[in-house]
Coordinates of C-alpha atoms in Angstrom, one line a residue:
M1 CA -18.8 -51.7 -63.1
S2 CA -21.3 -48.9 -63.5
T3 CA -21.2 -45.5 -60.7
H4 CA -24.2 -43.9 -61.3
P5 CA -24.5 -41.0 -58.7
I6 CA -27.6 -41.6 -56.1
K7 CA -29.8 -39.4 -57.7
K8 CA -31.1 -37.1 -55.1
P9 CA -35.0 -37.1 -54.4
K10 CA -37.6 -34.2 -56.1
L11 CA -39.0 -31.7 -53.7
D12 CA -41.7 -33.2 -54.3
D13 CA -40.8 -36.4 -53.1
L14 CA -40.3 -35.7 -50.3
P15 CA -42.5 -36.0 -46.9
Q16 CA -44.0 -32.1 -45.6
C17 CA -41.7 -30.9 -42.9
P18 CA -45.5 -30.3 -40.3
Y19 CA -43.3 -25.9 -39.7
G20 CA -42.4 -25.8 -43.6
S21 CA -41.0 -22.5 -44.5
K22 CA -40.8 -21.8 -40.9
C23 CA -38.6 -24.0 -39.9
Y24 CA -35.1 -23.1 -37.5
R25 CA -33.9 -26.5 -37.5
K26 CA -30.2 -26.7 -39.4
N27 CA -29.3 -30.7 -39.2
P28 CA -29.1 -31.1 -42.7
A29 CA -30.0 -34.3 -42.5
H30 CA -33.5 -33.0 -41.7
L31 CA -33.5 -30.9 -44.7
N32 CA -32.7 -33.9 -47.0
E33 CA -35.9 -35.6 -45.3
F34 CA -38.4 -33.2 -45.2
S35 CA -39.5 -30.4 -47.6
H36 CA -39.6 -27.4 -46.8
S37 CA -42.0 -25.9 -50.0
N38 CA -44.7 -25.0 -48.8
F39 CA -46.1 -23.4 -45.3
T40 CA -48.7 -26.5 -42.9
P41 CA -50.2 -25.3 -39.8
V42 CA -48.9 -27.0 -37.4
S43 CA -52.1 -25.5 -35.2
D44 CA -54.6 -27.0 -38.2
T45 CA -54.2 -30.8 -37.4
P46 CA -53.2 -31.7 -34.2
K47 CA -52.1 -35.1 -33.0
V48 CA -54.0 -35.6 -29.8
I49 CA -53.3 -38.7 -27.5
K50 CA -54.9 -38.9 -24.4
T51 CA -56.2 -36.2 -23.3
D52 CA -57.9 -35.3 -19.3
T53 CA -59.6 -32.7 -18.0
V54 CA -56.2 -31.1 -17.2
N55 CA -53.7 -32.1 -19.9
T56 CA -55.3 -31.5 -23.5
L57 CA -52.4 -29.8 -25.6
P58 CA -51.2 -31.0 -29.0
V59 CA -48.6 -33.3 -30.0
C60 CA -45.4 -31.3 -30.9
P61 CA -45.3 -33.5 -34.0
F62 CA -41.7 -34.6 -34.1
G63 CA -42.5 -35.8 -29.9
A64 CA -39.7 -36.5 -27.5
T65 CA -37.2 -35.5 -30.7
C66 CA -38.3 -32.2 -30.0
Y67 CA -35.5 -30.2 -29.7
R68 CA -36.5 -26.6 -28.6
K69 CA -36.0 -25.4 -25.7
N70 CA -38.5 -21.9 -26.1
L71 CA -40.9 -22.3 -22.7
L72 CA -43.9 -21.1 -25.1
H73 CA -43.0 -23.6 -27.9
F74 CA -43.5 -26.5 -24.8
A75 CA -46.6 -24.2 -23.0
Q76 CA -48.2 -25.0 -26.7
Y77 CA -47.4 -28.6 -27.3
S78 CA -46.8 -31.8 -25.6
H79 CA -43.9 -33.3 -25.2
P80 CA -44.2 -37.2 -24.7
F81 CA -41.8 -40.4 -24.5
D82 CA -40.3 -42.7 -22.8
L83 CA -36.7 -42.2 -21.7
L84 CA -36.3 -46.5 -23.0
H85 CA -38.2 -46.5 -25.8
P86 CA -38.8 -42.8 -27.3
D87 CA -41.0 -43.2 -30.4
V88 CA -43.7 -45.6 -28.2
D89 CA -46.4 -43.7 -26.3
S90 CA -46.5 -44.1 -22.9
S91 CA -48.3 -46.0 -20.5
D92 CA -51.1 -45.0 -17.9
E93 CA -49.7 -46.5 -15.3
D94 CA -45.8 -44.3 -16.4
E95 CA -48.2 -41.3 -16.1
I96 CA -49.6 -42.1 -12.8
K97 CA -45.1 -42.9 -11.4
E98 CA -44.3 -39.8 -13.8
S99 CA -47.3 -37.5 -12.1
D100 CA -46.2 -38.3 -9.1
K101 CA -42.8 -37.6 -10.0
R102 CA -43.8 -34.7 -11.1
N103 CA -46.1 -33.9 -7.6
E104 CA -43.3 -34.5 -5.8
I105 CA -40.8 -32.1 -7.4
I106 CA -42.8 -29.4 -7.1
N107 CA -43.9 -30.5 -3.4
D108 CA -39.8 -30.5 -2.5
S109 CA -39.7 -27.2 -4.2
K110 CA -42.5 -25.6 -2.5
K111 CA -41.0 -27.1 0.2
R112 CA -36.8 -25.9 0.1
K113 CA -38.6 -22.1 -1.1
I114 CA -40.6 -22.2 3.2
E115 CA -37.2 -23.3 4.7
N116 CA -34.9 -20.3 2.8
D117 CA -38.5 -18.1 3.7
D118 CA -37.6 -19.0 6.6
D119 CA -34.1 -18.6 7.3
D120 CA -33.6 -15.4 5.4
D121 CA -31.5 -13.0 7.9
G122 CA -33.5 -9.8 5.8
E123 CA -31.0 -10.9 2.5
K124 CA -32.9 -12.5 0.1
T125 CA -31.6 -16.5 -0.6
E126 CA -31.0 -18.5 -4.3
E127 CA -33.6 -21.5 -4.4
Y128 CA -31.6 -23.0 -6.6
D129 CA -27.9 -25.1 -6.0
T130 CA -25.6 -23.5 -8.5
D131 CA -26.3 -20.5 -11.7
D132 CA -25.8 -23.3 -15.0
E133 CA -28.7 -22.6 -17.5
N134 CA -28.0 -26.2 -18.9
V135 CA -29.5 -27.7 -15.6
Y136 CA -32.5 -26.3 -15.9
D137 CA -32.5 -26.6 -20.0
V138 CA -32.3 -30.2 -19.3
K139 CA -34.8 -30.4 -17.0
L140 CA -37.4 -28.3 -18.9
E141 CA -36.8 -31.1 -22.4
K142 CA -37.1 -34.0 -20.2
T143 CA -40.2 -33.5 -17.8
F144 CA -42.8 -30.3 -18.9
S145 CA -44.0 -32.1 -21.4
K146 CA -45.0 -33.8 -17.9
M147 CA -46.4 -31.4 -16.5
T148 CA -50.5 -29.8 -15.6
D149 CA -50.9 -26.6 -16.9
D150 CA -50.7 -25.2 -13.2
E151 CA -46.9 -27.0 -13.2
K152 CA -46.1 -25.2 -16.6
R153 CA -46.9 -21.8 -15.6
L154 CA -45.5 -22.2 -12.0
M155 CA -42.9 -23.9 -14.2
I156 CA -41.8 -20.8 -16.4
E157 CA -42.9 -18.1 -13.5
R158 CA -39.4 -20.2 -11.6
A159 CA -37.8 -19.7 -14.8
F160 CA -38.2 -15.7 -15.4
E161 CA -38.1 -15.1 -11.7
L162 CA -34.6 -16.8 -12.6
K163 CA -34.1 -14.8 -15.0
E164 CA -34.7 -11.7 -12.9
K165 CA -32.9 -12.7 -9.9
L166 CA -29.3 -13.3 -12.1
Q167 CA -29.4 -10.0 -14.1
E168 CA -30.0 -8.2 -10.6
K169 CA -26.5 -10.6 -9.6
L170 CA -24.8 -9.8 -13.2
K171 CA -25.8 -6.2 -12.4
K172 CA -24.4 -5.9 -8.5
T173 CA -21.2 -7.8 -9.8
R174 CA -21.0 -4.7 -12.7
E175 CA -21.5 -1.9 -10.7
E176 CA -19.4 -3.5 -7.9
A177 CA -16.2 -3.8 -10.5
E178 CA -16.9 -0.4 -11.3
E179 CA -17.2 0.5 -7.7
K180 CA -13.5 -1.2 -6.9
K181 CA -12.2 0.6 -10.5
K182 CA -13.1 4.2 -10.0
E183 CA -11.0 3.5 -6.5
I184 CA -8.5 2.5 -7.8
E185 CA -8.4 5.7 -10.0
Q186 CA -8.8 7.6 -7.0
L187 CA -6.0 6.5 -5.2
Q188 CA -3.6 7.0 -8.6
N189 CA -5.1 10.3 -8.8
K190 CA -4.1 11.0 -5.2
V191 CA -0.8 9.5 -5.4
S192 CA -0.2 11.8 -8.5
E193 CA -1.5 14.6 -6.7
G194 CA 0.2 15.0 -4.2
V195 CA -3.6 13.4 -1.6
V196 CA -1.4 10.5 0.2
L197 CA 0.3 12.3 2.6
M198 CA 3.3 12.0 5.3
E199 CA 2.5 12.8 8.7
G200 CA 1.9 16.4 9.3
E201 CA 2.8 16.9 5.3
D202 CA -1.0 18.7 5.1
E203 CA 0.3 21.5 7.3
V204 CA 3.7 22.2 5.6
L205 CA 1.3 22.4 2.2
K206 CA -0.6 25.3 3.8
G207 CA 2.5 27.1 3.9
S208 CA 5.8 28.7 2.6
K209 CA 8.4 26.7 4.4
V210 CA 10.4 23.0 2.8
K211 CA 9.6 20.2 5.3
Y212 CA 12.3 17.4 4.8
F213 CA 10.9 13.9 5.4
E214 CA 13.9 10.9 7.1
I215 CA 12.6 7.8 5.3
F216 CA 14.3 4.4 5.6
P217 CA 13.7 1.1 4.1
E218 CA 11.2 -0.7 7.0
R219 CA 10.5 -4.9 6.4
N220 CA 7.6 -4.3 7.5
Y221 CA 5.0 -3.6 4.3
K222 CA 2.9 -1.0 5.6
Q223 CA 0.3 -0.9 3.2
G224 CA -1.0 2.9 1.6
S225 CA 1.2 4.2 4.3
A226 CA 2.6 7.4 2.5
A227 CA 6.3 6.8 4.1
E228 CA 5.9 3.5 2.1
L229 CA 5.0 4.7 -1.0
H230 CA 7.6 7.5 -1.5
F231 CA 10.7 5.0 -0.7
R232 CA 9.4 1.8 -2.5
L233 CA 9.3 5.0 -5.1
A234 CA 12.5 6.6 -5.1
E235 CA 14.0 3.5 -4.8
S236 CA 12.6 1.8 -7.1
Q237 CA 13.3 4.9 -9.5
F238 CA 17.0 3.7 -8.7
Y239 CA 18.0 0.0 -9.0
R240 CA 15.1 -0.4 -11.9
L241 CA 17.6 1.2 -14.4
L242 CA 21.4 1.3 -12.6
S243 CA 24.2 -0.4 -14.2
G244 CA 28.0 -0.6 -13.0
H245 CA 27.6 -0.3 -9.7
A246 CA 25.9 -3.6 -9.2
T247 CA 26.6 -3.7 -4.6
A248 CA 24.9 -0.2 -4.6
Q249 CA 22.6 -0.3 -1.8
V250 CA 19.7 2.9 -0.8
I251 CA 20.4 4.0 2.9
K252 CA 17.5 6.4 3.3
V253 CA 15.3 8.9 1.3
E254 CA 14.4 11.9 2.4
Y255 CA 11.3 13.5 0.7
V256 CA 11.5 17.8 -0.8
C257 CA 8.0 18.3 0.5
N258 CA 8.4 22.3 -1.5
P259 CA 4.4 23.8 -1.5
I260 CA 5.7 26.9 -3.4
L261 CA 7.5 25.6 -6.1
I262 CA 5.1 22.2 -5.9
N263 CA 2.3 25.1 -6.4
K264 CA 5.1 26.2 -9.8
F265 CA 4.8 23.2 -11.3
N266 CA 0.9 21.9 -11.2
Q267 CA 0.0 25.4 -12.6
A268 CA 3.4 25.1 -15.2
R269 CA 1.8 21.5 -15.6
D270 CA -1.3 22.0 -16.1
E271 CA -0.4 25.6 -19.2
L272 CA 1.6 22.5 -20.6
K273 CA -1.6 20.5 -20.6
R274 CA -4.1 22.7 -22.0
K275 CA -0.7 23.6 -25.3
R276 CA 0.5 19.9 -26.3
G277 CA -3.1 18.3 -25.2
E278 CA -2.9 15.8 -21.6
N279 CA -0.5 12.7 -22.8
Y280 CA 2.8 15.3 -23.1
S281 CA 1.3 16.7 -18.9
Y282 CA 2.3 13.3 -17.5
P283 CA 6.6 14.2 -15.9
I284 CA 8.5 11.3 -15.3
L285 CA 11.4 10.7 -13.1
A286 CA 14.9 11.7 -13.5
F287 CA 17.7 12.6 -11.8
H288 CA 20.2 14.9 -11.1
G289 CA 23.9 15.2 -10.2
T290 CA 25.0 18.3 -8.0
A291 CA 28.4 19.1 -5.4
V292 CA 26.6 18.3 -2.5
T293 CA 26.8 21.8 -1.1
N294 CA 24.4 22.8 -3.5
I295 CA 21.6 20.3 -3.1
Q296 CA 19.4 22.4 -0.4
P297 CA 19.7 25.7 -1.3
I298 CA 17.8 24.0 -4.8
C299 CA 15.4 22.3 -3.2
D300 CA 14.9 25.6 -1.6
N301 CA 14.7 27.8 -3.7
G302 CA 14.5 25.8 -6.8
F303 CA 16.5 24.7 -9.8
K304 CA 17.9 28.1 -11.8
V305 CA 18.7 27.5 -16.2
P306 CA 20.8 29.3 -18.0
G307 CA 20.0 32.6 -18.1
Q308 CA 18.9 33.3 -14.7
D309 CA 20.2 35.4 -12.5
G310 CA 23.2 32.9 -10.5
F311 CA 23.2 29.9 -12.8
Q312 CA 26.0 29.1 -13.7
H313 CA 27.7 26.3 -15.6
A314 CA 29.5 23.2 -13.8
T315 CA 31.0 22.1 -16.7
D316 CA 30.2 23.7 -20.3
T317 CA 27.9 25.4 -21.4
G318 CA 25.7 22.3 -23.1
Y319 CA 27.0 19.7 -26.0
Y320 CA 22.5 18.9 -26.6
G321 CA 21.7 22.4 -25.5
R322 CA 21.9 25.8 -23.0
G323 CA 19.4 23.4 -20.5
T324 CA 19.6 22.0 -16.9
Y325 CA 20.8 18.6 -17.3
F326 CA 18.9 15.3 -16.5
S327 CA 18.8 11.6 -17.0
E328 CA 16.2 9.0 -15.6
Y329 CA 20.2 7.0 -15.8
P330 CA 21.4 6.7 -12.7
N331 CA 25.1 5.6 -13.7
Y332 CA 25.1 9.5 -15.9
S333 CA 24.6 12.1 -12.9
M334 CA 26.6 10.3 -10.4
S335 CA 29.7 11.6 -12.3
Y336 CA 28.8 15.2 -11.6
I337 CA 28.4 14.4 -8.0
K338 CA 32.7 15.0 -6.8
G339 CA 33.1 12.2 -4.2
S340 CA 29.4 12.9 -3.2
T341 CA 26.6 9.5 -2.4
K342 CA 23.3 11.1 -2.8
L343 CA 21.4 11.6 -6.2
M344 CA 18.8 14.3 -6.4
L345 CA 15.6 12.6 -7.7
C346 CA 13.1 14.3 -9.4
Q347 CA 9.4 15.7 -11.2
I348 CA 10.2 17.2 -15.1
L349 CA 8.4 17.6 -17.5
Q350 CA 9.7 17.0 -20.8
G351 CA 6.8 18.1 -23.0
K352 CA 7.3 17.9 -26.3
V353 CA 11.0 16.8 -27.5
Y354 CA 13.5 17.7 -29.9
Q355 CA 15.4 13.9 -30.6
C356 CA 19.1 15.0 -30.5
T357 CA 20.7 13.8 -33.7
Q358 CA 24.4 15.7 -33.1
L359 CA 25.6 18.1 -31.2
I360 CA 25.0 21.3 -30.9
V361 CA 27.3 22.9 -28.0
G362 CA 25.1 26.3 -25.9
A363 CA 21.7 25.8 -28.8
D364 CA 19.1 27.0 -26.7
L365 CA 15.6 25.5 -27.3
Q366 CA 14.5 24.1 -30.6
D367 CA 11.8 26.2 -32.2
G368 CA 8.2 24.2 -31.3
F369 CA 9.7 22.1 -28.5
D370 CA 9.9 21.9 -24.8
S371 CA 12.6 20.1 -23.6
H372 CA 15.4 18.0 -26.1
C373 CA 16.8 14.3 -25.5
S374 CA 20.8 13.3 -26.6
P375 CA 21.0 10.4 -29.6
D376 CA 21.1 7.6 -27.5
K377 CA 17.8 9.2 -25.5
K378 CA 19.7 9.3 -21.3
E379 CA 20.6 12.7 -20.9
L380 CA 17.2 14.9 -20.7
I381 CA 18.1 18.8 -21.5
I382 CA 14.9 21.1 -19.4
F383 CA 14.6 24.9 -20.0
R384 CA 11.8 26.4 -17.0
S385 CA 12.6 25.8 -14.2
D386 CA 9.0 26.0 -13.0
Y387 CA 9.6 21.8 -15.3
I388 CA 11.8 21.1 -12.9
L389 CA 9.8 20.0 -9.1
P390 CA 13.1 18.8 -6.6
Q391 CA 11.2 15.4 -4.7
Y392 CA 14.0 13.5 -3.8
I393 CA 17.9 12.7 -2.4
V394 CA 18.7 9.5 -2.3
H395 CA 22.0 8.2 -0.3
Y396 CA 23.4 5.5 -1.7
K397 CA 26.2 3.5 -0.8
L398 CA 28.9 1.4 -3.6
N399 CA 30.1 -1.6 -2.7
A400 CA 27.5 -1.7 0.6
G401 CA 27.8 -5.7 0.7
E402 CA 24.8 -8.3 1.6
F403 CA 22.0 -5.4 2.6
K404 CA 21.1 -5.3 5.9
Y405 CA 18.3 -3.1 7.1
S406 CA 19.3 -0.9 9.3
T407 CA 17.8 1.4 13.1
A408 CA 19.5 4.6 11.8
I409 CA 16.7 7.6 13.7
T410 CA 15.7 10.8 12.1
K411 CA 17.7 13.6 12.1
E412 CA 14.9 15.1 14.9
A413 CA 15.0 12.0 16.7
K414 CA 18.9 12.3 16.3
K415 CA 18.7 15.9 18.0
K416 CA 16.1 14.3 20.6
K417 CA 18.7 11.7 22.0
L418 CA 21.3 14.8 21.3
A419 CA 19.9 16.0 24.3
K420 CA 19.9 13.7 26.6
I421 CA 23.6 12.4 26.0
G422 CA 24.9 14.7 29.5
K423 CA 23.0 11.4 31.1
L424 CA 24.2 8.9 28.4
Y425 CA 27.6 10.5 29.7
K426 CA 27.4 9.8 33.0
K427 CA 26.6 6.1 32.7
A428 CA 29.2 5.5 30.4
V429 CA 32.2 7.5 33.0
A430 CA 30.8 4.8 35.8
A431 CA 30.7 2.1 33.4
K432 CA 33.2 -0.9 34.6
G433 CA 36.1 -0.5 31.8
I434 CA 37.0 -3.2 28.8
T435 CA 38.6 -3.3 26.0
I436 CA 36.2 -3.0 23.5
F437 CA 37.6 0.1 21.3
T438 CA 40.7 -2.4 21.0
G439 CA 41.6 -1.5 16.6
Y440 CA 39.5 1.9 17.0
K441 CA 41.2 5.2 15.7
F442 CA 39.0 8.1 17.2
A443 CA 39.4 11.9 15.3
F444 CA 37.2 14.2 17.3
I445 CA 35.8 17.0 15.2
G446 CA 33.2 20.5 17.2
K447 CA 32.9 20.2 21.3
M448 CA 31.5 17.3 22.9
T449 CA 30.0 16.6 26.7
D450 CA 33.0 16.8 28.3
T451 CA 36.8 18.4 27.8
P452 CA 39.1 16.8 25.7
L453 CA 40.9 15.5 27.4
A454 CA 37.9 13.7 29.6
I455 CA 37.6 12.7 26.3
E456 CA 40.4 11.1 25.6
A457 CA 40.6 9.3 29.1
L458 CA 37.1 7.5 28.5
V459 CA 38.7 5.9 25.5
K460 CA 42.1 5.0 26.6
R461 CA 39.3 2.8 29.6
F462 CA 37.9 1.0 26.9
G463 CA 40.5 0.7 24.8
G464 CA 41.0 2.7 21.9
Y465 CA 42.5 5.4 20.7
V466 CA 42.9 8.9 20.2
C467 CA 44.5 10.9 17.4
K468 CA 46.1 14.0 18.1
N469 CA 46.3 16.1 14.3
T470 CA 45.1 19.1 14.1
V471 CA 45.2 22.3 10.9
P472 CA 47.2 25.3 11.0
F473 CA 46.7 28.1 8.3
G474 CA 47.8 25.6 6.1
G475 CA 44.7 24.3 5.9
T476 CA 46.7 21.1 6.8
I477 CA 45.7 18.4 9.0
V478 CA 49.2 17.9 11.3
T479 CA 50.2 16.2 14.0
T480 CA 50.9 18.0 17.1
G481 CA 52.7 18.1 20.5
L482 CA 56.0 17.4 19.5
F483 CA 58.6 20.7 20.7
V484 CA 62.1 21.1 19.7
N485 CA 64.1 23.9 21.6
G486 CA 61.1 25.6 22.9
F487 CA 58.7 25.7 19.2
P488 CA 55.8 23.1 18.0
A489 CA 56.7 20.7 15.9
T490 CA 54.7 19.2 12.9
V491 CA 55.1 15.3 12.5
Q492 CA 53.2 13.1 10.2
F493 CA 49.9 13.4 9.8
D494 CA 47.1 10.5 12.0
A495 CA 44.8 8.8 10.1
P496 CA 41.7 8.1 12.5
N497 CA 39.8 5.4 10.7
V498 CA 36.9 7.0 13.4
V499 CA 36.1 10.1 13.0
I500 CA 33.5 11.5 15.2
C501 CA 31.7 15.1 14.7
S502 CA 28.9 17.0 17.3
L503 CA 25.9 17.2 15.3
A504 CA 26.1 21.3 15.5
E505 CA 29.5 21.2 13.1
F506 CA 28.3 19.0 11.0
E507 CA 24.7 20.5 9.7
A508 CA 26.6 23.9 10.3
E509 CA 26.4 26.2 6.9
T510 CA 29.4 27.0 7.0
P511 CA 32.5 23.8 7.4
S512 CA 35.2 24.5 9.5
A513 CA 38.5 24.4 8.6
E514 CA 39.4 21.2 10.5
L515 CA 36.2 19.4 9.8
Q516 CA 36.9 20.6 5.4
A517 CA 40.2 19.9 6.1
Y518 CA 38.9 16.4 6.5
K519 CA 36.4 16.6 3.8
N520 CA 39.7 17.2 2.1
M521 CA 40.9 14.1 2.5
N522 CA 38.3 12.1 1.7
Y523 CA 37.0 11.0 4.8
Q524 CA 33.1 11.0 3.8
L525 CA 32.0 9.4 6.9
Y526 CA 31.4 10.8 10.4
Y527 CA 30.0 9.6 13.8
S528 CA 27.9 10.7 16.5
E529 CA 29.4 10.7 19.5
D530 CA 26.7 8.7 21.2
F531 CA 27.9 5.6 19.1
L532 CA 30.7 5.9 22.4
Y533 CA 28.1 6.0 25.3
D534 CA 25.2 3.2 24.2
S535 CA 29.1 0.6 23.4
I536 CA 30.4 1.0 26.4
I537 CA 26.7 1.0 28.2
E538 CA 26.1 -1.8 27.0
G539 CA 29.5 -3.4 26.4
T540 CA 29.4 -4.7 23.1
L541 CA 30.6 -2.5 19.2
K542 CA 27.7 -0.9 18.0
T543 CA 26.0 -0.5 14.1
L544 CA 28.7 2.2 13.0
A545 CA 25.5 2.7 10.0
D546 CA 23.4 3.4 13.2
Y547 CA 25.2 6.6 14.0
T548 CA 26.0 8.3 11.2
H549 CA 25.8 11.9 9.6
E550 CA 23.8 12.1 7.3

């Protein structure tokens, strides 16, 4: 069987497209059915259907099948069609029905507009039930060709009015988005520049004295609260890179506000920004571990770096440079705190970092760089004191078990309470004796509300026991009270399980020999005496953690 390919018709054999070379149709079937070699102006040979005094537009060559949506095209040509028989012209009856339907649509539209105007309370309302432009395209495609000139003019005006409203709505939305973006940027700037302030911080920043703000975890989320922001920032930095101490818990954060150090740090940051560019001027948060006795002097006076007066190496001259060491990983810093449970969290400026690949013990800062880091990138070495801002003191507990929100109070509130401790003591003395302190062995350091004998008698009345320890010349705590041949004798240390310490004794710059002796024996927690009185008054043991000296 012969399988000759079908011959394509020549262009001369195809009928001429009414729009000639200016036709914008891209349908392959249309291109194969019509020739587009010559342009025959459509307006020269219009097909005119039923005309009257109102509708005298020429018919579009494609009639009801025209898919143009250009309003100007519909204003120039009519598109008669019958929905059931698109190729047959509409009858006069259909024209009348269609005209009545159009008038009904126009009247309904005008009625809706009047109702909207009556309901207007000062703000413009939308005339349309949807923003979907395709709805209007379909309506135009099916009804525009049957409209009178006035109806077409009204439809075109409404279409342009809708377009303007949509453009205004889009512009307003963009403006609102820009405003929201600016608000977020302003909030971020406030946080980074310290504009989100604690209560009373503004006055502190205007002076030169250091202020410590105690912040405890709270169950309620107070959006925009400076205290909430500071606590969550320090807490998240602690937990994010913590390893090896899965049960460690942050129990309190002290936010350090030192106006002098803040100004020095900001000046150093501006200098670094001019020198290296903005990307190098952003600070990072890193931990520093040191003996607990060093924390307050550092927060008050700033860090000392090698070469400054008063600087002393705690361990060695520095494996990766002769500077001050920090780490984003709390575990690295915990090994330097010597039994304490407090870590410093500081803002530091790295600038351009020199990556160490081997030990460079005691080396100075490498030329062309602003800091060093260890080969594993977990230790950061800073060589300028104004590149360091002590910002937080993180108090934590190891192996603390299930997390519970603390009801601890700040130092200021505790001082106010202890100022009225005498009234609590009197209420406790008048309370009915019940054995609530069974199994508790107390030791008392410093001056209490009443004499040692009176306090001991009160504790015994409620089922407790008081250890009789003292510190002889050797600095070791021993038990006294026994006599041999008329001379005082010493026996084995009587270990307490609760050490009550006066606030004045605990906050003294130099700890007493008795307090230091207990610290040497690894006693880390000391409690205020109101634990006794509150427990006695309420007839039940209070939570010791709420009375801890920090």
